[in-house]
Coordinates of N, CA and C in Angstrom, one line a residue:
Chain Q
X88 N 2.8 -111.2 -9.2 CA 3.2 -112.2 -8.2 C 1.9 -112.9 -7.8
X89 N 2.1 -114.2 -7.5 CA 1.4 -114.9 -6.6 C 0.2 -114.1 -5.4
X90 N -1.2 -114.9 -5.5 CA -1.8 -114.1 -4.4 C -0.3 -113.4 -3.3
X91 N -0.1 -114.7 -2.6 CA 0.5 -114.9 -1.3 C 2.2 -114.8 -1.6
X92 N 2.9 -113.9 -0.6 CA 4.4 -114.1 -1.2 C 4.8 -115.2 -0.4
X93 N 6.1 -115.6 -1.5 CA 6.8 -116.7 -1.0 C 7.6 -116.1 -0.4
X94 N 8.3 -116.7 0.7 CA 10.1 -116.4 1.3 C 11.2 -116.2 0.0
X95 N 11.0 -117.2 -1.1 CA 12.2 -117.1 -2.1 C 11.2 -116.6 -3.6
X96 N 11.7 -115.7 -4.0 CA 10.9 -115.3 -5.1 C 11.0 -116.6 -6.1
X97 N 9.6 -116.6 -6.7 CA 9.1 -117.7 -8.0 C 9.6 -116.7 -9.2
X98 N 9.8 -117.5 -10.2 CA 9.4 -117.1 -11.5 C 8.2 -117.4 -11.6
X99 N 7.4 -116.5 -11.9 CA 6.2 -116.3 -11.9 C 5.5 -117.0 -13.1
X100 N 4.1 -117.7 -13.5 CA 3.5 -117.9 -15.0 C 4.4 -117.2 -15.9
X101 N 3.8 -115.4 -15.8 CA 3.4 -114.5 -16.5 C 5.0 -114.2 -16.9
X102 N 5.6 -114.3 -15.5 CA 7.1 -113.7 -15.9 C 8.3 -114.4 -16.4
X103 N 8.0 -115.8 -17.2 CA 8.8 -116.7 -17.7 C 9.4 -116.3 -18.8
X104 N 10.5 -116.6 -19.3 CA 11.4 -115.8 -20.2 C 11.6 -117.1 -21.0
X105 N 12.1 -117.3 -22.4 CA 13.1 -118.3 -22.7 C 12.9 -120.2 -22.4
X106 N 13.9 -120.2 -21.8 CA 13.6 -121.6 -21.8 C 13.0 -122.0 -20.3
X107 N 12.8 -121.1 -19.6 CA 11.7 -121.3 -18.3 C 10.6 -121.3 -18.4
X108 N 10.1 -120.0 -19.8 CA 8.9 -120.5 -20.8 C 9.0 -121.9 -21.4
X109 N 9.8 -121.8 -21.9 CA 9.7 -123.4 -23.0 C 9.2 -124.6 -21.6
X110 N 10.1 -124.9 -20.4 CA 9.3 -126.0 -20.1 C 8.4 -125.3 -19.2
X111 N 7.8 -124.1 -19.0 CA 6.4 -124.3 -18.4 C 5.6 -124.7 -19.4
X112 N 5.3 -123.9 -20.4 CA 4.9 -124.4 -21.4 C 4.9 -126.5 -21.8
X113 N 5.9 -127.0 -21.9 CA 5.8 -128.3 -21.6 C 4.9 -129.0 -20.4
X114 N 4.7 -128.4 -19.6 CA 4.3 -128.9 -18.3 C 2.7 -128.6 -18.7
X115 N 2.2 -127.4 -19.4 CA 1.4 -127.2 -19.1 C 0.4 -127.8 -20.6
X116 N 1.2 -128.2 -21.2 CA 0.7 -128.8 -22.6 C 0.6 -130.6 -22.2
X117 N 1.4 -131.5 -21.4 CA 1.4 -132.3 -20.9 C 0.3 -132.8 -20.1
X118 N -0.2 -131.6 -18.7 CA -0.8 -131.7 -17.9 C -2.3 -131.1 -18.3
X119 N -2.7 -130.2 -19.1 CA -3.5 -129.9 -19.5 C -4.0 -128.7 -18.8
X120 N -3.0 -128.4 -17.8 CA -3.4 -127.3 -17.1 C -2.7 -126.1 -17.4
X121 N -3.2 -125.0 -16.6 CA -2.9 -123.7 -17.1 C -1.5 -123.5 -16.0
X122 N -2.2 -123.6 -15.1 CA -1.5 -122.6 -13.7 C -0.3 -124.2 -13.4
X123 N 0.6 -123.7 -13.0 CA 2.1 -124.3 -12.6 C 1.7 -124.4 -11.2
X124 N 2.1 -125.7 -10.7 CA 2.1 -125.9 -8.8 C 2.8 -125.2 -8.8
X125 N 2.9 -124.6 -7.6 CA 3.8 -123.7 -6.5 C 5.3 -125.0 -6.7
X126 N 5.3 -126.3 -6.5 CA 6.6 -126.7 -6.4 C 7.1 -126.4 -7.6
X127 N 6.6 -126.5 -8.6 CA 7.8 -126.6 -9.8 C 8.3 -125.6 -10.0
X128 N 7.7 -124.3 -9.7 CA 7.9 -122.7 -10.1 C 9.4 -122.3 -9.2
X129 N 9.2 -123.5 -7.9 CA 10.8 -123.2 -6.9 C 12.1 -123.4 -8.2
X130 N 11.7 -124.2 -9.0 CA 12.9 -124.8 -9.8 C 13.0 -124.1 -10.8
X131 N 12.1 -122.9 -11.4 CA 12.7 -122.0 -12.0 C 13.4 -121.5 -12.4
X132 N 14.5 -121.2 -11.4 CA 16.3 -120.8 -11.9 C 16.9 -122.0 -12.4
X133 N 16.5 -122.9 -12.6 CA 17.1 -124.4 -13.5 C 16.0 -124.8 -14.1
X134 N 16.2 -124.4 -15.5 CA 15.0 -125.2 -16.1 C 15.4 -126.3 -16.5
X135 N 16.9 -126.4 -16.9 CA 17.4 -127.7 -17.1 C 17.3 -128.6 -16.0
X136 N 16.9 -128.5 -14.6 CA 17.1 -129.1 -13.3 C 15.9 -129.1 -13.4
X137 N 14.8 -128.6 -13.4 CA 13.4 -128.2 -13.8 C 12.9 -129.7 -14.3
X138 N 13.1 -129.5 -15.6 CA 12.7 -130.9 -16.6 C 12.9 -132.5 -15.7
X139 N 14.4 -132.3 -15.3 CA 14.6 -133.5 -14.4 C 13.7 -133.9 -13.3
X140 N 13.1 -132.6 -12.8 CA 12.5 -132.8 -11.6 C 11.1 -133.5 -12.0
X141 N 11.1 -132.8 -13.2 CA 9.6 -133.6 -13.4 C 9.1 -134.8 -14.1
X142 N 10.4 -135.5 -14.6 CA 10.5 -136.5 -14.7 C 10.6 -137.7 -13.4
X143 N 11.5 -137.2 -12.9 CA 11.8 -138.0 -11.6 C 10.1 -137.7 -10.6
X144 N 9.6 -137.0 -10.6 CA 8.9 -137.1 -10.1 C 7.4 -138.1 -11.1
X145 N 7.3 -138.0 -12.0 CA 6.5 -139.0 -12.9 C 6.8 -140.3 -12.9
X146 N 8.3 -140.1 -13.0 CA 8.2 -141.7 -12.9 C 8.8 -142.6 -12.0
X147 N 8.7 -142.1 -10.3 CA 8.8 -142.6 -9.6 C 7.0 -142.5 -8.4
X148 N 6.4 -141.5 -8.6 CA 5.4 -140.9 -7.7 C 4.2 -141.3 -8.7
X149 N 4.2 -139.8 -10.0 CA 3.3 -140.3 -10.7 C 2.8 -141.4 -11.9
X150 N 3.0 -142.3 -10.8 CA 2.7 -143.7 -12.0 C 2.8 -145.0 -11.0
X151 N 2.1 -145.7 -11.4 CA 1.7 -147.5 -10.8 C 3.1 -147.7 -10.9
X152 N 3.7 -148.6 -10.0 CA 5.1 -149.2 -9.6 C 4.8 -150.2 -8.5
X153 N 6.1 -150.3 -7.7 CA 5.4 -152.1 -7.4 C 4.3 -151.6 -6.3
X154 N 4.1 -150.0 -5.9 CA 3.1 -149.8 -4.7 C 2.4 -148.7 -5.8
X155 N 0.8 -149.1 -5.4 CA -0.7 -148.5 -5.9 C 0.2 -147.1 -5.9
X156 N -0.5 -146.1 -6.8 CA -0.9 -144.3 -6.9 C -1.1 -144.4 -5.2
X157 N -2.2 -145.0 -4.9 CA -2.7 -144.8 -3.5 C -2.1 -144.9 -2.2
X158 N -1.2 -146.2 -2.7 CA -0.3 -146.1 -1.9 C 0.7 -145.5 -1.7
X159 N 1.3 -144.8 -2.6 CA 2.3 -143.6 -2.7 C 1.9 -142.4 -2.2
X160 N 0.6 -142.0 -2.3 CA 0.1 -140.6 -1.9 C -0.3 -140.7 -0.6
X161 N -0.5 -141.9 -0.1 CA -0.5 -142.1 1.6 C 0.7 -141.7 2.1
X162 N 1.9 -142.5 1.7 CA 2.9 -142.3 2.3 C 3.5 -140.7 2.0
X163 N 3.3 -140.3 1.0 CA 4.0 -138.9 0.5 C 3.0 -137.7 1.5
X164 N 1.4 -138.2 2.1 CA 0.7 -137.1 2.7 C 1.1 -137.6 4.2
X165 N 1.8 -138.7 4.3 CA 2.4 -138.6 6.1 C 3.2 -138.6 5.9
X166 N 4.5 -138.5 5.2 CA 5.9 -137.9 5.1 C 5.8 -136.3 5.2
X167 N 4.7 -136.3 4.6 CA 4.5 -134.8 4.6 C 4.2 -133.9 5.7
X168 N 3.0 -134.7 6.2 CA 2.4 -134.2 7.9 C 4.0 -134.1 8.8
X169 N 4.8 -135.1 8.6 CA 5.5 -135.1 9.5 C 6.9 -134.5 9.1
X170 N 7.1 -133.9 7.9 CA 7.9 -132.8 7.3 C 7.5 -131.6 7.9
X171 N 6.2 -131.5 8.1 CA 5.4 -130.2 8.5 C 5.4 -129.6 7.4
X172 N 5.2 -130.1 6.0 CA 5.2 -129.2 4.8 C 3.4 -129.1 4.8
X173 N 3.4 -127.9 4.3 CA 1.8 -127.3 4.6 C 1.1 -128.0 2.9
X174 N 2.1 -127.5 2.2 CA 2.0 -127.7 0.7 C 1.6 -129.0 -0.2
Chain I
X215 N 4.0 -150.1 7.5 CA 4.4 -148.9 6.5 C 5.1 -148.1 6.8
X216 N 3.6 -147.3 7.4 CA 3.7 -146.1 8.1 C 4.9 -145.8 8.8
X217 N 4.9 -147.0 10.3 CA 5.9 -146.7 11.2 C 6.9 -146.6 10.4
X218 N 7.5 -147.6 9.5 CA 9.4 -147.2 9.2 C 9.2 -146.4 8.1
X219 N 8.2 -145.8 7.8 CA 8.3 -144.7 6.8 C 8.6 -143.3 8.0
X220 N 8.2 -143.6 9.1 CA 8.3 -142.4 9.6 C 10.0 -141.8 10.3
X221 N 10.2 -143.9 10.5 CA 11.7 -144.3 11.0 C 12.8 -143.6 10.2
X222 N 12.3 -143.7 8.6 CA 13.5 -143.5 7.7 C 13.2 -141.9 7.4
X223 N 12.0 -141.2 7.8 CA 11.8 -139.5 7.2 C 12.7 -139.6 8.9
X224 N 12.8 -139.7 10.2 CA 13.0 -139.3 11.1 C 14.6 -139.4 11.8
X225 N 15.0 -141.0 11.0 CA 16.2 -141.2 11.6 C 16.9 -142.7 10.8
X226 N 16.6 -142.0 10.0 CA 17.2 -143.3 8.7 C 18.2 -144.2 8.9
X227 N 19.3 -143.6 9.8 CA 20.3 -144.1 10.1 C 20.5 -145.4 11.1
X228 N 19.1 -145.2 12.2 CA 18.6 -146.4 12.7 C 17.8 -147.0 12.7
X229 N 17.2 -147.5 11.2 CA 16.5 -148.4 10.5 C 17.7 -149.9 10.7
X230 N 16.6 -150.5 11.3 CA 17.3 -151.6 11.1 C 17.1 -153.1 9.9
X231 N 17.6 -154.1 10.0 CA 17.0 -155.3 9.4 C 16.2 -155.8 9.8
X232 N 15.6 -155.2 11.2 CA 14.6 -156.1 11.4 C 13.4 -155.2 11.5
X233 N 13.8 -153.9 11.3 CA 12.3 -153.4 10.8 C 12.0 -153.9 9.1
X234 N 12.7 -154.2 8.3 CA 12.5 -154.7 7.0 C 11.8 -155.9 7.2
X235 N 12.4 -156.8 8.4 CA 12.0 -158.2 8.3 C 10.6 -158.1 8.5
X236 N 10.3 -157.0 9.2 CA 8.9 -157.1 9.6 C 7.8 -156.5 8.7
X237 N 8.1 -156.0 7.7 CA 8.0 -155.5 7.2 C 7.3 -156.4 5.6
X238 N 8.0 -157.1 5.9 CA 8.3 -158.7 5.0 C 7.2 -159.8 5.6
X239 N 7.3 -159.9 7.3 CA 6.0 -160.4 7.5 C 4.5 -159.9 7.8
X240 N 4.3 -158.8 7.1 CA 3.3 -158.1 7.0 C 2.9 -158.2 5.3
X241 N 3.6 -159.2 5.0 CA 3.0 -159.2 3.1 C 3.7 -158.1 2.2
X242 N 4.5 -157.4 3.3 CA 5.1 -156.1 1.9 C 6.5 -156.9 1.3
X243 N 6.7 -156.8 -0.2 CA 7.8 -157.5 -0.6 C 9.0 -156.0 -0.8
X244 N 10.2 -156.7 -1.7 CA 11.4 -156.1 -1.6 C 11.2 -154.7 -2.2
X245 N 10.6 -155.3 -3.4 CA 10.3 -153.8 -4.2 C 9.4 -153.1 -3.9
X246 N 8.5 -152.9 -3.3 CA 7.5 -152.2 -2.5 C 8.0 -151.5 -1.5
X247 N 9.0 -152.1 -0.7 CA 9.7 -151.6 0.4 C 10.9 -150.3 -0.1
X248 N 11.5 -151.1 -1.7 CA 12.3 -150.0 -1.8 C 11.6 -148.7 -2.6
X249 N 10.8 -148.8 -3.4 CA 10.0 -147.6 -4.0 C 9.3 -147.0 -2.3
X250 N 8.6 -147.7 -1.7 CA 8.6 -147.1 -0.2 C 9.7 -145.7 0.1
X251 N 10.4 -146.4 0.4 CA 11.9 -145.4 0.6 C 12.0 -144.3 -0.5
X252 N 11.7 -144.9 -1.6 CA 12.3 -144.0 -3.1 C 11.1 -142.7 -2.6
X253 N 9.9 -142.9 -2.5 CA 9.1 -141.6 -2.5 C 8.8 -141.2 -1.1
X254 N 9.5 -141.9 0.2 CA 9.8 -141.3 1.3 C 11.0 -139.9 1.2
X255 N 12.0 -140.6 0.3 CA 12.9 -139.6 0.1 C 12.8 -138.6 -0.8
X256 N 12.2 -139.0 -1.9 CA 11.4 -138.0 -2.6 C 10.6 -136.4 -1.8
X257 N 9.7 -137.3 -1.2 CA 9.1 -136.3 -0.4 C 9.7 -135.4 0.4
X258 N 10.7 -135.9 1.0 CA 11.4 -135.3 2.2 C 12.5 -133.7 1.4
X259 N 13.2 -134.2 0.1 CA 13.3 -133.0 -1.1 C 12.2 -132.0 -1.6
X260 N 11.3 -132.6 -1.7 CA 9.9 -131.3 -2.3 C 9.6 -130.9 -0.8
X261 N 9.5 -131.4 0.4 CA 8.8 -130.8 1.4 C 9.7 -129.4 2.2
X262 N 11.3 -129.8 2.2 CA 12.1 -129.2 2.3 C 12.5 -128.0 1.4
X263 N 12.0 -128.4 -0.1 CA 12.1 -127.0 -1.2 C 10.4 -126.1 -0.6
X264 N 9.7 -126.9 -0.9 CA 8.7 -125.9 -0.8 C 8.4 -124.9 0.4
X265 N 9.1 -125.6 1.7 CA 8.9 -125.3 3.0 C 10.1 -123.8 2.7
X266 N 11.2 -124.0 2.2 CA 12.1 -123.2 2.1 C 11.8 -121.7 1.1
X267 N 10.9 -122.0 0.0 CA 10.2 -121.2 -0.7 C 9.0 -120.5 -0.2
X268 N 8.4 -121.1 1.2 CA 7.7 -120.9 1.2 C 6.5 -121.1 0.2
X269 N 5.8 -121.8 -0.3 CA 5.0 -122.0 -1.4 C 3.7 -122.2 -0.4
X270 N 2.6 -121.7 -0.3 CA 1.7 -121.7 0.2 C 0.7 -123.3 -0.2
X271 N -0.7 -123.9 0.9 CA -1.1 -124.8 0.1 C -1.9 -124.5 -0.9
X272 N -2.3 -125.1 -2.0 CA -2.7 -125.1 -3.3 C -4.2 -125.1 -3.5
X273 N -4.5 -125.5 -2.1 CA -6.4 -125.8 -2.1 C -6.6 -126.8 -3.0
X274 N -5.4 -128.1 -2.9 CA -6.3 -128.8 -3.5 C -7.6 -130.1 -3.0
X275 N -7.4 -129.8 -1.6 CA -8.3 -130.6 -0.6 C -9.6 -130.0 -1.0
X276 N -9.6 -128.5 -1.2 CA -10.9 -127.6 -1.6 C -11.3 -127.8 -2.4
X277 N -10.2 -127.7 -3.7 CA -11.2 -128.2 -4.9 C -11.7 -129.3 -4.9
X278 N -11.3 -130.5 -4.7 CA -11.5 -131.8 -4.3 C -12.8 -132.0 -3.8
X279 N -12.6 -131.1 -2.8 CA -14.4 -130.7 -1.7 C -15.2 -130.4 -2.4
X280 N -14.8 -129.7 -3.8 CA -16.6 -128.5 -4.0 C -16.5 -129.8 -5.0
X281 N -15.9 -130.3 -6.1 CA -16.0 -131.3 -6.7 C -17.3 -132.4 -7.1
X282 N -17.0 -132.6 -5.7 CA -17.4 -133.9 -5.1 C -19.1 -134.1 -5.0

């Protein structure tokens, strides 16, 4: 498990099976990184809902559109403050 | 921005036309305004899953910090 427990259990890196493996694996051959954010690990139990998410999140968030990177991560870090999401 | 970004995460329903208008006279155009909304609402879905998972923060302000 995760240092820290969550409220709703993750599929964990280590404990990916099948095709929850297959798109961590995607994500992490894409990204270059090893370790999975904490958000995508929630989507887990859908890896088909999974994939979507990270699409929709690429190509609405991560990528120039008619507002800057910069300007999206402003608005997404005070949507957030005022979500009260810590994450 | 800010304010009717906070209008539409807080009470979307009374967004009006004339916060857009104003919005309009501040130099922001149509498509700015609606990608605006797109990753207001966006966020408001990931903040509400992770908040619900509980997903702790990631330290990425920290790495960011020793980085630098």
């Amino acid at each position: 498990m995760d240092n820290e427990k969550t409220k709703i259990e993750l599929i964990e890196d280590a404990d990916a099976t099948g095709d929850v493996a297959a798109v961590y694996d995607e994500w992490r051959q894409k990204s270059g990184r090893q370790k999975l954010p904490g958000i995508l690990k929630c989507f887990g139990y859908r890896p088909d809902f999974l994939r979507d998410v990270m699409k929709f999140g690429d190509t609405v968030h991560f990528s120039e559109g008619h507002l800057s990177r910069r300007q999206k991560e402003a608005i997404a870090s005070w949507v957030s403050w005022l979500n009260r999401c810590p994450y | 921005m800010l304010d009717y970004v906070t209008k539409v995460t807080e009470a979307a329903y009374r967004t009006t036309a004339g916060d857009v208008q104003l919005l309009r006279d501040h130099g922001w155009t149509e498509p700015q305004i609606a990608e605006a909304v797109y990753i207001t609402a966006m966020f408001a879905f990931f903040n509400r899953v992770a908040d619900a998972f509980g997903i702790p923060p990631q330290g990425y302000l920290e790495m960011n910090a020793v980085t630098k």
